[in-house]
PDB file of C-alpha atoms in Angstrom:
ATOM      1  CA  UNK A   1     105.756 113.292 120.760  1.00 92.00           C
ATOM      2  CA  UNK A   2     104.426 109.886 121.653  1.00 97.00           C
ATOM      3  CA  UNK A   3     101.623 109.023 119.272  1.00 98.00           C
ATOM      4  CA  UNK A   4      99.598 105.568 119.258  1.00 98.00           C
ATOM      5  CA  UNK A   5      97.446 104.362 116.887  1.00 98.00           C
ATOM      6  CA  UNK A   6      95.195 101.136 116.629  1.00 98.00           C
ATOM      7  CA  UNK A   7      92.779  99.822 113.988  1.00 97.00           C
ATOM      8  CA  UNK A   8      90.444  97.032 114.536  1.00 96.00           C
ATOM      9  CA  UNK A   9      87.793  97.978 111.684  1.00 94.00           C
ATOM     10  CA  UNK A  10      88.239  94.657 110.163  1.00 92.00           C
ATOM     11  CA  UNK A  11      90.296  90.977 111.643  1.00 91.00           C
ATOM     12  CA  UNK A  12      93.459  92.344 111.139  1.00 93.00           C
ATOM     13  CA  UNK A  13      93.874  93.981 114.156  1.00 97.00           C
ATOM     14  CA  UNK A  14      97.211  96.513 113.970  1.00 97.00           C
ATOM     15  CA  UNK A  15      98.861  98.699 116.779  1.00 98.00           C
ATOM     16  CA  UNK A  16     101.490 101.247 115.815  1.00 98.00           C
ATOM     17  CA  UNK A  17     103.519 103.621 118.151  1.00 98.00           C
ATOM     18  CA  UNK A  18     105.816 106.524 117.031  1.00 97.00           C
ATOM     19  CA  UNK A  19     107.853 107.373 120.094  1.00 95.00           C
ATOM     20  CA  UNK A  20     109.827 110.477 118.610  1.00 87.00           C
ATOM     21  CA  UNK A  21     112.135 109.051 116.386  1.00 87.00           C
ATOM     22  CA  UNK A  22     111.637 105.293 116.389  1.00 94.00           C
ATOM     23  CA  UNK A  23     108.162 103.531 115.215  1.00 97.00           C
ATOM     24  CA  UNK A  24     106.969 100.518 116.786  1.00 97.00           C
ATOM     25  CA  UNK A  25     104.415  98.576 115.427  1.00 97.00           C
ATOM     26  CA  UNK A  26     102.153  94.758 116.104  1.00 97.00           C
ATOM     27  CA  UNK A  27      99.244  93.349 113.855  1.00 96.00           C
ATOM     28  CA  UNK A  28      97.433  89.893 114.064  1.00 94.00           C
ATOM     29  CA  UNK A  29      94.433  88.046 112.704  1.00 94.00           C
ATOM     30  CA  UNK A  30      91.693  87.567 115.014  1.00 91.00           C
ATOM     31  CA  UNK A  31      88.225  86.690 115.373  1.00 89.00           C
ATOM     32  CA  UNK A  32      88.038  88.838 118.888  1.00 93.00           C
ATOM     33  CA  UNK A  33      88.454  92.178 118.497  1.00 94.00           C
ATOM     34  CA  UNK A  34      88.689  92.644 122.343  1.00 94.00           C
ATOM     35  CA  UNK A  35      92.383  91.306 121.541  1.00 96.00           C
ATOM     36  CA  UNK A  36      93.380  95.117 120.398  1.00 96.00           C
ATOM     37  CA  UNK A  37      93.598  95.901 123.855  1.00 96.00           C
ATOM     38  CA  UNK A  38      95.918  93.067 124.992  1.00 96.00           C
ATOM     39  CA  UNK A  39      98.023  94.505 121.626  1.00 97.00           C
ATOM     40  CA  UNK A  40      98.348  97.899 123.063  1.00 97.00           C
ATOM     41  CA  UNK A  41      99.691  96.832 126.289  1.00 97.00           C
ATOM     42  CA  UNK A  42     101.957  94.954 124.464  1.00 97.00           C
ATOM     43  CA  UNK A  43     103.363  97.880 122.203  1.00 98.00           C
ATOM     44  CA  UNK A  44     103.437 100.125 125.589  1.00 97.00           C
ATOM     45  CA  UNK A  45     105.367  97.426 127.943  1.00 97.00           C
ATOM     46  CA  UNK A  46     108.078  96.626 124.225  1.00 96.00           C
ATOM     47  CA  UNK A  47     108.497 100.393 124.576  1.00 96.00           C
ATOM     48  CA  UNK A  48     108.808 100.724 128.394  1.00 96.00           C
ATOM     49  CA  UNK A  49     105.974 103.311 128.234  1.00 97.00           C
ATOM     50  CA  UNK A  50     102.796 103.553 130.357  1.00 97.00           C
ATOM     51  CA  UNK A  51      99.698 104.622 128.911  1.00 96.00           C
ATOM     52  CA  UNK A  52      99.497 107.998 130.440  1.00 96.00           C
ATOM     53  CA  UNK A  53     103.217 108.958 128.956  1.00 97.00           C
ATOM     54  CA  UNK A  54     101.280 109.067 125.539  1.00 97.00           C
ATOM     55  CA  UNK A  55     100.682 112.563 124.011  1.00 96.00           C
ATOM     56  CA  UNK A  56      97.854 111.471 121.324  1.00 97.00           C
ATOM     57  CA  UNK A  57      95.899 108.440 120.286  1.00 97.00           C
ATOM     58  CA  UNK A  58      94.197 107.609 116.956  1.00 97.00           C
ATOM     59  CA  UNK A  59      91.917 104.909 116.239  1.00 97.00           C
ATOM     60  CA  UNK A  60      90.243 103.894 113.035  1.00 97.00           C
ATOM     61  CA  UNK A  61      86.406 104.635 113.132  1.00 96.00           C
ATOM     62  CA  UNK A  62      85.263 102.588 110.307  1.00 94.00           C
ATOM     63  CA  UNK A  63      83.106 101.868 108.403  1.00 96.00           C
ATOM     64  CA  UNK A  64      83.981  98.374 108.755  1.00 93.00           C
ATOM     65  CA  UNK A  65      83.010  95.421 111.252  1.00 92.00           C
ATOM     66  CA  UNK A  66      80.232  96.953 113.647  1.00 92.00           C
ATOM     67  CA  UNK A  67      81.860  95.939 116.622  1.00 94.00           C
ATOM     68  CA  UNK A  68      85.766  96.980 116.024  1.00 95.00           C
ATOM     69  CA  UNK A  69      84.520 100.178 115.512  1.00 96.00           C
ATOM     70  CA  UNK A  70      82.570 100.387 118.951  1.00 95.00           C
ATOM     71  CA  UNK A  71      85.392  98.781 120.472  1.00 96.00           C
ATOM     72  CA  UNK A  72      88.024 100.873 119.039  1.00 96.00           C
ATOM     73  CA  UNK A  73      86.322 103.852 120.113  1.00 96.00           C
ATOM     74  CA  UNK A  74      85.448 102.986 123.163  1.00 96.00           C
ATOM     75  CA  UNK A  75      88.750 102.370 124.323  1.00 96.00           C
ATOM     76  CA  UNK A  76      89.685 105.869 123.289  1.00 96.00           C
ATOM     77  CA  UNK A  77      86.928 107.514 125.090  1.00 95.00           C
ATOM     78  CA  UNK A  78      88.102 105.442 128.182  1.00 95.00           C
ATOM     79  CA  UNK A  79      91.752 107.232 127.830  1.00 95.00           C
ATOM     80  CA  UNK A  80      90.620 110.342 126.926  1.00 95.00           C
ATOM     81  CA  UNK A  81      88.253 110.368 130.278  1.00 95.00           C
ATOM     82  CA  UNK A  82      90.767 108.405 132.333  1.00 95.00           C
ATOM     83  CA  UNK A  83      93.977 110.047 131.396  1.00 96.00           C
ATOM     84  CA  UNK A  84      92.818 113.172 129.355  1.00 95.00           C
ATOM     85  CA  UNK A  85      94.870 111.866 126.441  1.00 96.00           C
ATOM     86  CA  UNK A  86      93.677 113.433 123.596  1.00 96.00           C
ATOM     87  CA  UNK A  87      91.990 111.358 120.983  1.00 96.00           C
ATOM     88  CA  UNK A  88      91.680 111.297 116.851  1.00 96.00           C
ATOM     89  CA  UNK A  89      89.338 109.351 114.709  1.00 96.00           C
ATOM     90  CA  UNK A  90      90.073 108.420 111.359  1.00 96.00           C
ATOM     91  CA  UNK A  91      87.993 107.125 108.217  1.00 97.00           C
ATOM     92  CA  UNK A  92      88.818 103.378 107.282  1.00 97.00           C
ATOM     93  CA  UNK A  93      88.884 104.396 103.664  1.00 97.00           C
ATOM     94  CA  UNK A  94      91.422 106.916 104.202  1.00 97.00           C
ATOM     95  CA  UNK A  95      93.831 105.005 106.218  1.00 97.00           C
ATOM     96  CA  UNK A  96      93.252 102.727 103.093  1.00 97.00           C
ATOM     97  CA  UNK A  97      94.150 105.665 100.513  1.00 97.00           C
ATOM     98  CA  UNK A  98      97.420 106.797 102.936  1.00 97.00           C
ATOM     99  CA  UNK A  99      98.672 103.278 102.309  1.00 96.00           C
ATOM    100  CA  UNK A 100      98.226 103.250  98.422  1.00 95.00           C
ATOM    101  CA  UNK A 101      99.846 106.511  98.444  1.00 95.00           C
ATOM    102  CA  UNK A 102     102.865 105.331 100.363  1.00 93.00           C
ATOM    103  CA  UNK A 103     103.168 102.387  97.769  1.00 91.00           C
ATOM    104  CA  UNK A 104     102.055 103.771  94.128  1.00 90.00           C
ATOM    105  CA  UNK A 105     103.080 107.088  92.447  1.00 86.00           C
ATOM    106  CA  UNK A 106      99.405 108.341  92.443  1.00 92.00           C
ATOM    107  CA  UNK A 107      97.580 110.885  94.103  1.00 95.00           C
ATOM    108  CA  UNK A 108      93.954 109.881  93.555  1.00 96.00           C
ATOM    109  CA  UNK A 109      92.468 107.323  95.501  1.00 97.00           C
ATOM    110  CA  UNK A 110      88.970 105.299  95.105  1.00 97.00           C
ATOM    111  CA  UNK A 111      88.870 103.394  98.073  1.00 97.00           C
ATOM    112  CA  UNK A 112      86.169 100.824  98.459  1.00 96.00           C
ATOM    113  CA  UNK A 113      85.202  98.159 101.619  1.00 96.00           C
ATOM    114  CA  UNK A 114      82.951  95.266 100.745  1.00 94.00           C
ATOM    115  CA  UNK A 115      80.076  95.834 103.477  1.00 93.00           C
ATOM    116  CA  UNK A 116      78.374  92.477 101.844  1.00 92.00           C
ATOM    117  CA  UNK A 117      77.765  90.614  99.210  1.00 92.00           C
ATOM    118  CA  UNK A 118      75.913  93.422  97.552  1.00 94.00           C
ATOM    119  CA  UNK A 119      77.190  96.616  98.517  1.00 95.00           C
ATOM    120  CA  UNK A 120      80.083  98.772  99.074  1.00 94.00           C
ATOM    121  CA  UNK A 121      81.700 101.363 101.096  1.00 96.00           C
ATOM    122  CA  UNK A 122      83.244 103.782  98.599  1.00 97.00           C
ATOM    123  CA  UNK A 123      85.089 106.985  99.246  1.00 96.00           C
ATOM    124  CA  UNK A 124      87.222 109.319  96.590  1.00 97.00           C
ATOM    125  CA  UNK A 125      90.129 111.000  98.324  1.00 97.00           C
ATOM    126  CA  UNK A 126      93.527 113.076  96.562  1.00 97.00           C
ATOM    127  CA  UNK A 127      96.738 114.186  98.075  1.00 97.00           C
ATOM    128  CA  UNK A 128      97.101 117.655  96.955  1.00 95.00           C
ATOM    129  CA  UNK A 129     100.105 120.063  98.612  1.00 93.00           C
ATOM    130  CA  UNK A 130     100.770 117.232 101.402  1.00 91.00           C
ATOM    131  CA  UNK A 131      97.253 117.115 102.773  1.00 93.00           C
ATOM    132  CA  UNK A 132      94.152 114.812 101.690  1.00 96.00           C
ATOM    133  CA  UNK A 133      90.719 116.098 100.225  1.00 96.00           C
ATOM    134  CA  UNK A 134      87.642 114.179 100.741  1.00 96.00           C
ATOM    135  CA  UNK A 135      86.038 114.517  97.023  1.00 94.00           C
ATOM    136  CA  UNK A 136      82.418 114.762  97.986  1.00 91.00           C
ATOM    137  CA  UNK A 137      81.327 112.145 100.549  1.00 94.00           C
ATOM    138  CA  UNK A 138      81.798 108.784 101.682  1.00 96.00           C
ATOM    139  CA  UNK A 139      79.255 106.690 100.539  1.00 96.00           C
ATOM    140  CA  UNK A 140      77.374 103.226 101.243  1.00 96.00           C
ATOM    141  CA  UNK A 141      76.714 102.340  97.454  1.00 96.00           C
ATOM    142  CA  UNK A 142      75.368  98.675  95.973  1.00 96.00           C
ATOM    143  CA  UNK A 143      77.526  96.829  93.568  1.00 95.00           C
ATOM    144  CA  UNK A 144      75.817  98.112  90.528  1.00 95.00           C
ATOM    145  CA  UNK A 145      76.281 101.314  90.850  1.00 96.00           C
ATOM    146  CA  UNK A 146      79.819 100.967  91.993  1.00 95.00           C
ATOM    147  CA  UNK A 147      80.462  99.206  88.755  1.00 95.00           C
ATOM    148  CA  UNK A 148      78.301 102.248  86.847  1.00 95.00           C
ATOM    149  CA  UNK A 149      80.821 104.884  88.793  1.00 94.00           C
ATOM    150  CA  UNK A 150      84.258 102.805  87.881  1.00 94.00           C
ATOM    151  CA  UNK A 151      83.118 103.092  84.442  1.00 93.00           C
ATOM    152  CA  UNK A 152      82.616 107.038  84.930  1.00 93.00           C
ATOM    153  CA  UNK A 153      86.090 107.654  85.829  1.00 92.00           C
ATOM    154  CA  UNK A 154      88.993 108.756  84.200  1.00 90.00           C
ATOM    155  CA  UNK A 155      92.758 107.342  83.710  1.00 89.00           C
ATOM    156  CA  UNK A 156      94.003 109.715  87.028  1.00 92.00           C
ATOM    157  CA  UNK A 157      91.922 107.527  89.560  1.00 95.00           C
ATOM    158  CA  UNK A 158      93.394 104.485  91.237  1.00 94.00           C
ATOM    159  CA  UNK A 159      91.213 101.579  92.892  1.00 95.00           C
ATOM    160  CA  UNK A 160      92.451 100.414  95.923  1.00 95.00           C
ATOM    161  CA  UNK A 161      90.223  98.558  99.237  1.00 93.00           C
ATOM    162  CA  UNK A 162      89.202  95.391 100.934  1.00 92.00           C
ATOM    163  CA  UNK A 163      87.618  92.785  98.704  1.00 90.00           C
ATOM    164  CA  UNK A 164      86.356  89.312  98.815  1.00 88.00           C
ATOM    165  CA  UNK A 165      83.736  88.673  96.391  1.00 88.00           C
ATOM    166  CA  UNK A 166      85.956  87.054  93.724  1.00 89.00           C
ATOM    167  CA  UNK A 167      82.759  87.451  91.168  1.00 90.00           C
ATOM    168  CA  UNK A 168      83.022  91.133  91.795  1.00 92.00           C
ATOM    169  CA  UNK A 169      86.849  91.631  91.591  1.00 91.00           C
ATOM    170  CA  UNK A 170      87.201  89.925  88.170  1.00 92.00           C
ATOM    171  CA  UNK A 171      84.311  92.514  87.058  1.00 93.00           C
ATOM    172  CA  UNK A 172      85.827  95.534  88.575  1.00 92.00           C
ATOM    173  CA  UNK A 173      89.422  94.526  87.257  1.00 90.00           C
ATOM    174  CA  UNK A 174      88.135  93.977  83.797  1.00 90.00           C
ATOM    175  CA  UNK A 175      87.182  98.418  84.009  1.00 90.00           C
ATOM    176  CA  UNK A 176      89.981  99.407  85.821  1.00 88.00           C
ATOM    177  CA  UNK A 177      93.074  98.233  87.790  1.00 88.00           C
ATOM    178  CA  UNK A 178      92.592  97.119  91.724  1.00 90.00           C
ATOM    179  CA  UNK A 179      94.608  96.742  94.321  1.00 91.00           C
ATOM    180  CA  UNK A 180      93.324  95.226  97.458  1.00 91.00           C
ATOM    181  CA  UNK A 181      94.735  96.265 100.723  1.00 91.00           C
ATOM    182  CA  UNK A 182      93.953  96.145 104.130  1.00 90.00           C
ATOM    183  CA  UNK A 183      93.367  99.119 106.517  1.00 93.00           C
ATOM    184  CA  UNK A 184      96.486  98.953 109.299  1.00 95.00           C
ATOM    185  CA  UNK A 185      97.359 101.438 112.078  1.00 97.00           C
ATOM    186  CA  UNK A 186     100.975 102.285 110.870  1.00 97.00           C
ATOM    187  CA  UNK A 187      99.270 104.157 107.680  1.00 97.00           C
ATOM    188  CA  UNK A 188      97.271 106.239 110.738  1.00 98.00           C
ATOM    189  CA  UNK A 189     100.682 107.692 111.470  1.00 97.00           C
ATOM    190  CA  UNK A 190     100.827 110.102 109.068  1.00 96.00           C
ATOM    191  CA  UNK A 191      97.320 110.911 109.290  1.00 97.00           C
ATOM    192  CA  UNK A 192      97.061 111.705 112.871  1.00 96.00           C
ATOM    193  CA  UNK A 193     100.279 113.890 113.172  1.00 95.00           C
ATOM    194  CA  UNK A 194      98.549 116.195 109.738  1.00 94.00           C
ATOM    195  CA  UNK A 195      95.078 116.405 112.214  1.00 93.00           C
ATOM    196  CA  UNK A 196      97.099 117.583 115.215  1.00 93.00           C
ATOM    197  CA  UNK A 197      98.846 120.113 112.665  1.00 90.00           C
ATOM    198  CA  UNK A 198      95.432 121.101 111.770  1.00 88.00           C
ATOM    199  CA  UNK A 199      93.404 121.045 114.988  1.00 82.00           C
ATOM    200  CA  UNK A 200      93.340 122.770 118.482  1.00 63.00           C
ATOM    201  CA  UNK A 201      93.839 120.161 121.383  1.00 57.00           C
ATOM    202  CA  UNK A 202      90.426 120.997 122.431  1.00 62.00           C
ATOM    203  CA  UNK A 203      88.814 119.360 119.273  1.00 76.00           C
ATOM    204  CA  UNK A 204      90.345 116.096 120.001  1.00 89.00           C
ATOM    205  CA  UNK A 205      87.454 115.163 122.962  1.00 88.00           C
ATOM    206  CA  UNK A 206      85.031 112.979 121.296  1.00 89.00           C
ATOM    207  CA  UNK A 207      85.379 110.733 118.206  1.00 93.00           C
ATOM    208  CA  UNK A 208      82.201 109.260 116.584  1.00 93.00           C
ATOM    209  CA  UNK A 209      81.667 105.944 114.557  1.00 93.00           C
ATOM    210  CA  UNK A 210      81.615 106.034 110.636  1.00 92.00           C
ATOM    211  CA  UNK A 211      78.653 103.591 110.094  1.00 89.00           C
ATOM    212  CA  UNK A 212      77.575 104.761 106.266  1.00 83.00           C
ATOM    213  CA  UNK A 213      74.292 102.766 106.940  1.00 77.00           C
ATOM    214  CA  UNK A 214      72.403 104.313 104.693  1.00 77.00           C
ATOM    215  CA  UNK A 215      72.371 102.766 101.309  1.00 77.00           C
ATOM    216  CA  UNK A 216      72.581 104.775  97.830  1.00 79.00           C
ATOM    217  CA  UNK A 217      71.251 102.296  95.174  1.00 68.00           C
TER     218      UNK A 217
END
């Protein structure tokens, strides 16, 4: 199987490609997020692959920056209408909870995007029997009553997400431990080949963007 992945829900664009065995993967820092596309010609031409020799693609569909999202998914539309390659979309804040998982012991995942300076994108996910569980919703939450909910939860939750209001990280890390990563397409591996485990090939036609615009105070 030759999967490809992309993420450009924040500046750090990524590609990754899994062609069978071998794993190939690209990520930069930019300021146009058009650039994703000039990555995944890239990855393909490193690999000797065209685009229609690929078997899946996954994208990241936020939340995150407005227009990665669009652009992320609208280059997958494109290929699934174009080439009929089937397509996946997958939260930001689980891609974010795949890569704590691959680099802690834990199982239970807050994951949490700073939207702006006074709100949050916050999402509770656990690994249970090699598969990942939404707890609830996603959420767009304000600062406040992120700090109210980190108070709430008990020792088997680990904080992990995208940060930078320093103000903010110095109060969450005085509740509970944080660890700030950033959302990349290689954790999308993993997360793509469990939805084509779990899905028909005639679910993967249309992927939507995960805004979370509306805001829980």
């Amino acid at each position: 199987m030759k999967l490809l992945t992309f993420d450009s829900s924040s500046h750090y664009c990524s590609v990754a490609l899994k062609n069978k065995g071998n794993i190939s993967y690209i990520k930069k820092f930019t300021l146009n997020h058009t650039d994703i596309i000039f990555m995944i010609k890239n990855i393909l031409s490193k690999n000797y692959l065209l685009l229609s020799d690929i078997n899946y693609i996954a994208c990241s569909i936020g939340p995150g920056s407005f227009t990665g999202i669009r652009i992320a998914i609208n280059i997958s539309q494109g290929f699934y209408i174009g080439l009929n390659i089937p397509i996946i979309g997958i939260s930001t804040l689980k891609i974010l909870a795949e890569h704590a998982r691959q680099n802690t012991n834990n199982k239970n995942f807050v994951t949490i995007i700073q939207a702006n300076k006074k709100n949050l994108y916050w999402g509770k996910y656990i690994f249970y029997k090699k598969k990942w569980y939404l707890k609830n919703k996603e959420l767009y939450i304000s600062n406040e009553l992120a700090l109210k909910k980190l108070y709430q939860l008990n020792k088997i939750w680990k904080i992990v997400g995208v940060l930078n209001n320093f103000i903010l990280y110095k109060k969450i890390k005085r509740i509970k431990d944080l660890n700030l990563y950033k959302p990349s397409a290689i954790d999308m591996l993993p997360l793509a080949i469990q939805s084509i485990k779990d899905k028909k090939n005639d679910s993967f036609k249309k992927i939507f963007p995960n805004y979370l615009n509306k805001i829980i105070k």
